[in-house]
PDB file of C-alpha atoms in Angstrom:
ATOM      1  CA  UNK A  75      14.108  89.236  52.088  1.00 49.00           C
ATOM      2  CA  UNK A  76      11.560  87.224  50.140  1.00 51.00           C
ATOM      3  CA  UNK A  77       9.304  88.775  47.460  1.00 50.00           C
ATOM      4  CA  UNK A  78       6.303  88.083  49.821  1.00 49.00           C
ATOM      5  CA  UNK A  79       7.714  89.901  52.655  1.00 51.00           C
ATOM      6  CA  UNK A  80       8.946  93.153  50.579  1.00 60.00           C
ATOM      7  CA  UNK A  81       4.881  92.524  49.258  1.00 78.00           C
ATOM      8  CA  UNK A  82       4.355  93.021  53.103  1.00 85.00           C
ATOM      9  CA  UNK A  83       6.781  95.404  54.408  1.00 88.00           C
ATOM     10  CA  UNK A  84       5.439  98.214  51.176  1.00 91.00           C
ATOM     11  CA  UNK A  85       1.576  97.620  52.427  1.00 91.00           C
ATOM     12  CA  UNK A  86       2.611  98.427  56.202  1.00 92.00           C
ATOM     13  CA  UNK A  87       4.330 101.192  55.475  1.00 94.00           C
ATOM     14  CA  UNK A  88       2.117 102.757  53.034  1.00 93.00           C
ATOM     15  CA  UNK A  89      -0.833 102.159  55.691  1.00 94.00           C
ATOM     16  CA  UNK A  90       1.226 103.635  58.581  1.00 95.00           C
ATOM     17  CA  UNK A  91       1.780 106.454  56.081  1.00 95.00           C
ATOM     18  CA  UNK A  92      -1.805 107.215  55.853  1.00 94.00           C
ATOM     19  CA  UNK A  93      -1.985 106.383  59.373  1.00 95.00           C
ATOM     20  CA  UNK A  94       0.102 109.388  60.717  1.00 95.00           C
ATOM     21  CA  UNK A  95      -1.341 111.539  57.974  1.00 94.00           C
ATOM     22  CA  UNK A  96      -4.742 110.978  59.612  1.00 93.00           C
ATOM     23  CA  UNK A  97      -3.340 111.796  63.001  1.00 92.00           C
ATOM     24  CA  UNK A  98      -2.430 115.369  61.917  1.00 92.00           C
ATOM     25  CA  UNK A  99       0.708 115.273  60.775  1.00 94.00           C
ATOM     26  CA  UNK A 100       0.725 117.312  57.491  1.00 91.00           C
ATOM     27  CA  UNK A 101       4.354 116.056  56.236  1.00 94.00           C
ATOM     28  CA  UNK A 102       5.130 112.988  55.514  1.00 96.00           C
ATOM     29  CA  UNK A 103       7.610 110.434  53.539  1.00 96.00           C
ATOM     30  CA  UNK A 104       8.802 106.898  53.378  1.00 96.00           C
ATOM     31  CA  UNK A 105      12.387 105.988  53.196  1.00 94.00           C
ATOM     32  CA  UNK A 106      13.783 108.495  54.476  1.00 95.00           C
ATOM     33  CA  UNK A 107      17.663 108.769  54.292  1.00 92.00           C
ATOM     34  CA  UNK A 108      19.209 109.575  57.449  1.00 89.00           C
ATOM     35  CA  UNK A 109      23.076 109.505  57.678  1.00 85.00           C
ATOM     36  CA  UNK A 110      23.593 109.697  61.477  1.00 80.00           C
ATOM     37  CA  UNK A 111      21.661 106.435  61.584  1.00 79.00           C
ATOM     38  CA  UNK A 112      23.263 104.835  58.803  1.00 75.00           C
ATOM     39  CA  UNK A 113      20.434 104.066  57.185  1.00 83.00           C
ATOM     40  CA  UNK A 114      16.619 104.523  56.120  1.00 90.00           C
ATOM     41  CA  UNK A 115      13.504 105.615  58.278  1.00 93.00           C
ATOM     42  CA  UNK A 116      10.811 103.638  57.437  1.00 95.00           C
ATOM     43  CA  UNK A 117       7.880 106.200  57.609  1.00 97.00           C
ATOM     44  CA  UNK A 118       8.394 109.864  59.214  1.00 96.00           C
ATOM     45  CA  UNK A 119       5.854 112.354  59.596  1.00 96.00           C
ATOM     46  CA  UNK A 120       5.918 115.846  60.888  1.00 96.00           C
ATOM     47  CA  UNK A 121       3.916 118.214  62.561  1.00 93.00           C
ATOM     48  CA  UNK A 122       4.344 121.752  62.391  1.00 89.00           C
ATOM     49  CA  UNK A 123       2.861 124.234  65.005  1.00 81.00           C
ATOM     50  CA  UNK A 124       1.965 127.681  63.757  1.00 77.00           C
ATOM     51  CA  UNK A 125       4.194 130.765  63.892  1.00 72.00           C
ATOM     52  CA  UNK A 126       3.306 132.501  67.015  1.00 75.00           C
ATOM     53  CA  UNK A 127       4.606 135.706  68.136  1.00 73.00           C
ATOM     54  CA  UNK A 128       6.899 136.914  70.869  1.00 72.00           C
ATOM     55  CA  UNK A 129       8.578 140.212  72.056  1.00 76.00           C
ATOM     56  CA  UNK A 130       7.464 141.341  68.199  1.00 75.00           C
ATOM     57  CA  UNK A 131       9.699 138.791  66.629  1.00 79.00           C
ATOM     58  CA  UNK A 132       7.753 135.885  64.672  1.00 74.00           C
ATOM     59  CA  UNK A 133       9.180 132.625  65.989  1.00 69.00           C
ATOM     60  CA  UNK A 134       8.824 129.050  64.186  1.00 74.00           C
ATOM     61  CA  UNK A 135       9.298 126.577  66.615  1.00 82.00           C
ATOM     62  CA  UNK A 136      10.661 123.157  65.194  1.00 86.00           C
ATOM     63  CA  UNK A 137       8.626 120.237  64.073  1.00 90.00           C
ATOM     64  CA  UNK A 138       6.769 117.627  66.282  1.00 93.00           C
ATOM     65  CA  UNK A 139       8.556 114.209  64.628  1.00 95.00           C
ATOM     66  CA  UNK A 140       7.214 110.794  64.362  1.00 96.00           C
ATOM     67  CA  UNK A 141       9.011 107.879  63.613  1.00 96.00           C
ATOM     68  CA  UNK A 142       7.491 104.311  62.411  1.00 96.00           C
ATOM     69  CA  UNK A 143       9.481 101.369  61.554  1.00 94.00           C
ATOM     70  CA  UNK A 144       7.909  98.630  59.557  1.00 93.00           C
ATOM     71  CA  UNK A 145       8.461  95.041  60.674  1.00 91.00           C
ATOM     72  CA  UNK A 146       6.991  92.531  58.066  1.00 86.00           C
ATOM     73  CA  UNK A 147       7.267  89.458  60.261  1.00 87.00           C
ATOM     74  CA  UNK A 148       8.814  88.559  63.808  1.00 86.00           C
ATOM     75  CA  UNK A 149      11.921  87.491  62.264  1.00 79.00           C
ATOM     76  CA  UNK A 150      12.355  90.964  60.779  1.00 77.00           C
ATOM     77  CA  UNK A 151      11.802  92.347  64.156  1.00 81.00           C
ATOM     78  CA  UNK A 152      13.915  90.599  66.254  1.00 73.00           C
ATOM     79  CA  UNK A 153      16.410  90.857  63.826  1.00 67.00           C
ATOM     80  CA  UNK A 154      16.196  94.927  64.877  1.00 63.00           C
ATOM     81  CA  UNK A 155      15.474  93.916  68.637  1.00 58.00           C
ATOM     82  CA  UNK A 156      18.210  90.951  68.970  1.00 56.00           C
ATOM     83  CA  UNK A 157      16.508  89.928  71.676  1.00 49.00           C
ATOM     84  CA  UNK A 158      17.348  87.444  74.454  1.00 56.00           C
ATOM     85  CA  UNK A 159      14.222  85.007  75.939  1.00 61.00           C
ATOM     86  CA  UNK A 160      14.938  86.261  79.223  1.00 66.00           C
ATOM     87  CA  UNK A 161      15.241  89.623  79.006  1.00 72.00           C
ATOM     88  CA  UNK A 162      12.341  89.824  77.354  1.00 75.00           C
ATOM     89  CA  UNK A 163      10.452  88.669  79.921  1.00 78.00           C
ATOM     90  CA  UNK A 164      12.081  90.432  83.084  1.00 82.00           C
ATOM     91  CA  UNK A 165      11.781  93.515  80.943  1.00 83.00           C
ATOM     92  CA  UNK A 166       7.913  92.931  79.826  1.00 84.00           C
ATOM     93  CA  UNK A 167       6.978  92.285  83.766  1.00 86.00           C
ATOM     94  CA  UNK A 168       8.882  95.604  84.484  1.00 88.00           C
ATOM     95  CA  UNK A 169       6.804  97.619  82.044  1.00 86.00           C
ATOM     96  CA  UNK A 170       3.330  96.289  82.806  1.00 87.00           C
ATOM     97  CA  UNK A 171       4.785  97.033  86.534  1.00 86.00           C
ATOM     98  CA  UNK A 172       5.100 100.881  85.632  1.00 84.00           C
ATOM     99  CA  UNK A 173       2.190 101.242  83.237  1.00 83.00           C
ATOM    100  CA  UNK A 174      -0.274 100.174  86.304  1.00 85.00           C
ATOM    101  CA  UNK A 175       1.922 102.646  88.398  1.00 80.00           C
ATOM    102  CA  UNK A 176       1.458 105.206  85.855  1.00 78.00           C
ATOM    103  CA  UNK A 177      -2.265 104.244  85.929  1.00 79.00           C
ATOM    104  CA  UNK A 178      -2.769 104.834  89.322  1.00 80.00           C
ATOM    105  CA  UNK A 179      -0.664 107.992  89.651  1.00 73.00           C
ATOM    106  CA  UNK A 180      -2.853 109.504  86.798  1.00 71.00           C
ATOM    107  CA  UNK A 181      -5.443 109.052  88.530  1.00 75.00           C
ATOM    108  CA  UNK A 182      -4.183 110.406  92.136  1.00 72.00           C
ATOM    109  CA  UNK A 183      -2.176 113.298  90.829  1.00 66.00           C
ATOM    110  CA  UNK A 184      -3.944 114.526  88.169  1.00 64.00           C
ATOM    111  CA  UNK A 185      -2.353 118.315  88.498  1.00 56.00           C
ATOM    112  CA  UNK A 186       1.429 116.933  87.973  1.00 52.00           C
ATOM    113  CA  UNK A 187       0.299 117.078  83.707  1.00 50.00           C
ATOM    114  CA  UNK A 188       3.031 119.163  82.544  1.00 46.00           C
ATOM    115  CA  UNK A 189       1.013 120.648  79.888  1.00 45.00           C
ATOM    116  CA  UNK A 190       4.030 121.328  77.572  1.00 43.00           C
ATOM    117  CA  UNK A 191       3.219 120.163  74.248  1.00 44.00           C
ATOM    118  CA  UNK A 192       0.622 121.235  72.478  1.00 43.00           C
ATOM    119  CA  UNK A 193      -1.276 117.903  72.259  1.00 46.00           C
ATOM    120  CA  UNK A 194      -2.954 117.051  75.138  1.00 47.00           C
ATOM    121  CA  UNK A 195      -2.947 113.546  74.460  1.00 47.00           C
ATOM    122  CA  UNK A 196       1.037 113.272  74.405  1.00 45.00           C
ATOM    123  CA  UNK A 197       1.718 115.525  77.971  1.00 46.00           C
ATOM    124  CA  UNK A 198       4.281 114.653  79.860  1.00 46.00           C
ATOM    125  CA  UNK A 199       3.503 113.634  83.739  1.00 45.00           C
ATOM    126  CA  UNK A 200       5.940 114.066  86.381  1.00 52.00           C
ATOM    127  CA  UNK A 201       5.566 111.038  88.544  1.00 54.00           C
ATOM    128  CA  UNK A 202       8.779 110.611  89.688  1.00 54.00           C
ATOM    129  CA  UNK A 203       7.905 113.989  92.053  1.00 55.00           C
ATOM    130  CA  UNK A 204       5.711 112.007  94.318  1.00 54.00           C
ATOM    131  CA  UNK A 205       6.225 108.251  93.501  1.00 60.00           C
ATOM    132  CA  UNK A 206       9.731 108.454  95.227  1.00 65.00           C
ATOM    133  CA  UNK A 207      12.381 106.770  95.003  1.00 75.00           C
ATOM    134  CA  UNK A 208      11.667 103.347  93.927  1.00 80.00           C
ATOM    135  CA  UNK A 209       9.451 104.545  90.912  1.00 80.00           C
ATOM    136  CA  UNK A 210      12.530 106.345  89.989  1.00 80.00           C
ATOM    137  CA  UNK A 211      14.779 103.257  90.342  1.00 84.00           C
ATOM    138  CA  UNK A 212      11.718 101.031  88.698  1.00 84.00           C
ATOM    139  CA  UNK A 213      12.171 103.461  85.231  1.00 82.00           C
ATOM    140  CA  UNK A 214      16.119 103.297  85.150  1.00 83.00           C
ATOM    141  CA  UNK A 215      16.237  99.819  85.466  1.00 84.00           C
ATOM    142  CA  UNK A 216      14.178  99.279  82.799  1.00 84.00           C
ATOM    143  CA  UNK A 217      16.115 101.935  81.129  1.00 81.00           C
ATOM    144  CA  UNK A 218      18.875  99.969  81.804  1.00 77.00           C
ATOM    145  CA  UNK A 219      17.533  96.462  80.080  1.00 77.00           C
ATOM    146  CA  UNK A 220      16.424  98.161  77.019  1.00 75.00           C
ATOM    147  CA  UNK A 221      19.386  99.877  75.921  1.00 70.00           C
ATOM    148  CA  UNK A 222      21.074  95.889  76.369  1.00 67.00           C
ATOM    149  CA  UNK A 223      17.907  94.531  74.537  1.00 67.00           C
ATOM    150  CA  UNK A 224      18.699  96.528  72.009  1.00 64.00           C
ATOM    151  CA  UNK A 225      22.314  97.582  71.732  1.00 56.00           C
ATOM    152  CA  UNK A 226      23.621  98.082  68.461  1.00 52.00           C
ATOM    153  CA  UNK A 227      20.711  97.766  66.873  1.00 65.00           C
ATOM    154  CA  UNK A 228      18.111 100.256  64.696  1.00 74.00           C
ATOM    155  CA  UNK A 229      16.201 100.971  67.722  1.00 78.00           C
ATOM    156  CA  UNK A 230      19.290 101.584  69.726  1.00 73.00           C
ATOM    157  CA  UNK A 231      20.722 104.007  67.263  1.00 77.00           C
ATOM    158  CA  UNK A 232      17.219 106.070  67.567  1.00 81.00           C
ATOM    159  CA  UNK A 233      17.534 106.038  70.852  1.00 75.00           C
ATOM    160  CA  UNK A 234      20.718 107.303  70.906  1.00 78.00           C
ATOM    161  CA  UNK A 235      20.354 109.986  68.234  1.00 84.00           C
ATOM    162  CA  UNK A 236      17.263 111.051  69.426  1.00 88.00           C
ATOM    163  CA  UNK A 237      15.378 112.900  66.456  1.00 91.00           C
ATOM    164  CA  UNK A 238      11.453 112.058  67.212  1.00 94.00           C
ATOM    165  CA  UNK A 239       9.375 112.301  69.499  1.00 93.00           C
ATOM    166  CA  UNK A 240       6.920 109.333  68.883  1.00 95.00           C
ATOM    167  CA  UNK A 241       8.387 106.304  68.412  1.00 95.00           C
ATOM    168  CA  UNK A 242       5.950 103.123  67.013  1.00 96.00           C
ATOM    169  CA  UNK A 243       6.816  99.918  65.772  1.00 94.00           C
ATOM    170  CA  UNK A 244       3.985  98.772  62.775  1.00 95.00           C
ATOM    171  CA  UNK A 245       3.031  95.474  62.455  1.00 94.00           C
ATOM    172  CA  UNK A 246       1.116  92.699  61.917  1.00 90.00           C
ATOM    173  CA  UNK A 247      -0.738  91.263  64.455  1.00 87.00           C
ATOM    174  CA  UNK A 248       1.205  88.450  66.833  1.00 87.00           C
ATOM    175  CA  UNK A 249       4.987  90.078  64.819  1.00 91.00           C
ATOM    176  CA  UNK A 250       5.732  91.883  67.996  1.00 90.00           C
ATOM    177  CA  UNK A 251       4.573  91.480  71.399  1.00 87.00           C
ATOM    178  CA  UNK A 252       3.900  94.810  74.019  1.00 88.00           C
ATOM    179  CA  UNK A 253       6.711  93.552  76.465  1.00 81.00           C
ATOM    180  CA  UNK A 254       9.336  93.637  73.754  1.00 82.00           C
ATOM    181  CA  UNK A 255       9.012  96.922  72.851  1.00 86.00           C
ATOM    182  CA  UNK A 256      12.342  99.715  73.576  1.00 84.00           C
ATOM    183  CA  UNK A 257      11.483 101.896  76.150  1.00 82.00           C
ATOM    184  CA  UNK A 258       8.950 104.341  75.418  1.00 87.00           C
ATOM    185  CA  UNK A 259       7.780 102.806  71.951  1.00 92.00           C
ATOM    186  CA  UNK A 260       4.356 101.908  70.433  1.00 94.00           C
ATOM    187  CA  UNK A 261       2.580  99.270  68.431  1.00 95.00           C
ATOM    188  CA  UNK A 262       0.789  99.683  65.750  1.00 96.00           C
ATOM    189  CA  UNK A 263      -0.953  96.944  64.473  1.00 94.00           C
ATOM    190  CA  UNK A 264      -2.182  96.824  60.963  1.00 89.00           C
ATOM    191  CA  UNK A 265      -6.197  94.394  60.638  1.00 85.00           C
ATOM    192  CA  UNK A 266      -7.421  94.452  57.193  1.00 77.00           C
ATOM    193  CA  UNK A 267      -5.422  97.429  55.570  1.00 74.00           C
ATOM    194  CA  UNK A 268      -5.903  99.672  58.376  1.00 83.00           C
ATOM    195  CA  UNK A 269      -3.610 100.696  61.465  1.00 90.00           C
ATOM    196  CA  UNK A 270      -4.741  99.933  64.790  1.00 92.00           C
ATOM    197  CA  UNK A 271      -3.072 101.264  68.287  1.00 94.00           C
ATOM    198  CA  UNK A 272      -2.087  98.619  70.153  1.00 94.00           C
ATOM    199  CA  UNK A 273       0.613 100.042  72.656  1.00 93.00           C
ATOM    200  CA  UNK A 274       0.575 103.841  72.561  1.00 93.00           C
ATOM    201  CA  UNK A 275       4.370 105.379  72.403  1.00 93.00           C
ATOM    202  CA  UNK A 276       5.648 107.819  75.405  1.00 91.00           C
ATOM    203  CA  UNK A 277       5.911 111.677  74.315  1.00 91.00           C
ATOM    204  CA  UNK A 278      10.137 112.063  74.251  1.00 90.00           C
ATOM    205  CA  UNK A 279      12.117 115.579  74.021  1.00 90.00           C
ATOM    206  CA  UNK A 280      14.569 115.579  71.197  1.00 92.00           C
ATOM    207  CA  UNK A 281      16.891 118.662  70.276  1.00 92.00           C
ATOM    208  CA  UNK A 282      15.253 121.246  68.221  1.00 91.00           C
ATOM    209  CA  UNK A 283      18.312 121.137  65.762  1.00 92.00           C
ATOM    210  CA  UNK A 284      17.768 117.049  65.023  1.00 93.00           C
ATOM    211  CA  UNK A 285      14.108 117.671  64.547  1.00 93.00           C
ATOM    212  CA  UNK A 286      14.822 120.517  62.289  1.00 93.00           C
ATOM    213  CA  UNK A 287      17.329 117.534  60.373  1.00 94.00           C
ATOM    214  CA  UNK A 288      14.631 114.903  60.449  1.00 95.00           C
ATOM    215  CA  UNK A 289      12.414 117.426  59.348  1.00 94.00           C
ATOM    216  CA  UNK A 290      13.981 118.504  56.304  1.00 94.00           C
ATOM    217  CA  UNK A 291      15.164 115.349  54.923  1.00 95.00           C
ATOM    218  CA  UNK A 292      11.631 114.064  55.143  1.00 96.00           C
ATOM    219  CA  UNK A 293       9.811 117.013  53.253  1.00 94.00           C
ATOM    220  CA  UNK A 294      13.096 116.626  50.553  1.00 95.00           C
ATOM    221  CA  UNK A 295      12.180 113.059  50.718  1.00 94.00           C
ATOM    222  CA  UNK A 296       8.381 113.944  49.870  1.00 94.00           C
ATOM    223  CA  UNK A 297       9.253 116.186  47.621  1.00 94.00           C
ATOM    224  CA  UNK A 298      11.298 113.804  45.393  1.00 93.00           C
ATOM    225  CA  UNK A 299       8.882 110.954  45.516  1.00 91.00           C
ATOM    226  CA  UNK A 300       6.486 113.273  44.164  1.00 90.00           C
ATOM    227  CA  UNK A 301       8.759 114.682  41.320  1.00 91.00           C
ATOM    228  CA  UNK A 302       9.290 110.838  40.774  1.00 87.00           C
ATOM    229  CA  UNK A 303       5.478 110.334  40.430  1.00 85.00           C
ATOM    230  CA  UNK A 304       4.754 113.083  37.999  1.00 87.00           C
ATOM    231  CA  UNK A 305       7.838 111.549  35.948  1.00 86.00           C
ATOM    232  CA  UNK A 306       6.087 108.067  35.871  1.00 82.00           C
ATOM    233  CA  UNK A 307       2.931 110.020  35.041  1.00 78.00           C
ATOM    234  CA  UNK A 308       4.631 111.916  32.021  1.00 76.00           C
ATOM    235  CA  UNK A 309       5.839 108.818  30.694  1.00 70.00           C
ATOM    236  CA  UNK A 310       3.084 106.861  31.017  1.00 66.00           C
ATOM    237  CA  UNK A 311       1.363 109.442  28.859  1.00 63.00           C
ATOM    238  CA  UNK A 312       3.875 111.061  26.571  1.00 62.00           C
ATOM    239  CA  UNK A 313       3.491 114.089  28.053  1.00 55.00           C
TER     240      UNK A 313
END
C-alpha cells in the first residue's frame, strides 16, 4: 500500500475510534490481534452493561462488541469484498427490497420489537412472524449472495466467526457503495475528520464466550498501546 493510503487508512481509523468512543462504548483499541481470523481488527470497541443481580448471585453479562474495518480507497475494499459487477447489483436491489419491507413492517407492527438488548436503538424486530413466507425467502436469498460476495474474504471470516455485534465498514465518501455491503453491515462515512452514518449496521447475536475473546484482546490491546505511549513519553523526556 502506498504511503498516501497508510496516511489515509491511520486517519479513518483513529476517527472511527473516537467515533465509537462517542457512541458509548467505554473500551476501545485499534489493531487488534485476533487469531481465529488470521489477522487484525481494524477498530473494536466494547460496551459493558453493569453487574446486575439475580437469585443473590452478582452476574456480569459479556460485552456488547463493535467491529469497524477501515477501507482507505475502493480498491482496498473490494479487495476485502471480491466482488462480482453483477452480484452486486442483484444483491443491492434485494436489500433496498427488504429495507422498504422492514420500513413498512415497523410501522404496521410496532409491538413485534423484541426489546432484548439494552439499547433501544439496536432491538431486534421479528418480521418474519407476520411477513410470511416470502419475506423469509427474500432474507435467505440475500443471505445466500452475500456469503458468495464475500467468500473467503475478511468479511466472510467475521461472518463466520461471529464475535460482534455491530458490524460497519468506515470510509470515505464514494469508497463503498450501500448495496455492496455483507449482510447486516454499516457505513460509516468519514467528511472533514469526522464520522458520519451512512448505512446503519443490523444488531447480530454472537456467543457470549467470543465476545468475552474479542473483549479481552481489545482491552490487552488498549492496554499495551498505552504502556507504549507512556514509553514514547519517557523517552521523549528522559524520564
Amino acid at each position: 500500500m502506498a504511503r498516501g493510503a497508510v496516511s489515509k487508512h491511520q486517519k479513518l481509523q483513529r476517527a472511527a475510534f473516537r467515533w465509537a468512543l462517542g457512541q458509548g462504548f467505554g473500551v476501545a483499541a485499534m489493531d487488534v490481534p485476533l487469531s481465529s481470523l488470521g489477522g487484525r481488527l481494524d477498530v473494536v470497541a466494547c460496551r459493558f452493561e453493569p453487574v446486575r443481580r439475580a437469585r443473590g448471585v452478582n452476574v456480569l453479562k459479556s460485552a456488547s462488541v463493535m467491529v469497524v474495518e477501515c477501507k482507505a480507497d475502493r480498491d482496498d475494499f473490494l479487495r476485502d469484498a471480491r466482488s462480482e459487477e453483477e452480484l452486486r447489483k442483484t444483491l443491492g436491489n434485494l436489500q433496498r427490497r427488504r429495507s422498504e419491507w422492514d420500513a413498512s413492517l415497523r410501522k404496521e407492527f410496532p409491538t413485534l420489537r423484541e426489546g432484548a438488548t439494552l439499547f433501544p436503538e439496536f432491538d431486534v424486530y421479528r418480521f418474519q412472524e407476520v411477513a410470511g413466507r416470502e419475506y423469509g425467502e427474500l432474507v435467505g436469498e440475500i443471505g445466500r449472495l452475500s456469503d458468495q460476495l464475500y467468500a473467503r474474504s475478511k468479511f466472510s471470516k467475521l461472518q463466520r466467526w461471529p464475535g460482534a455485534n455491530l458490524h460497519y465498514v468506515a470510509a470515505l465518501e464514494g469508497v463503498a457503495r450501500p448495496e455492496e455491503l455483507p449482510q447486516g453491515w454499516g457505513l460509516l462515512e468519514w467528511h472533514s475528520g469526522e464520522m458520519e452514518v451512512a448505512v446503519k449496521a443490523f444488531w447480530q447475536d454472537a456467543p457470549d464466550a467470543n465476545r468475552w475473546l474479542v473483549s479481552m484482546k481489545t482491552a490487552a490491546c488498549a492496554t499495551e498501546a498505552l504502556a507504549g505511549k507512556l514509553r514514547e513519553e519517557e523517552d521523549l523526556f528522559g524520564v
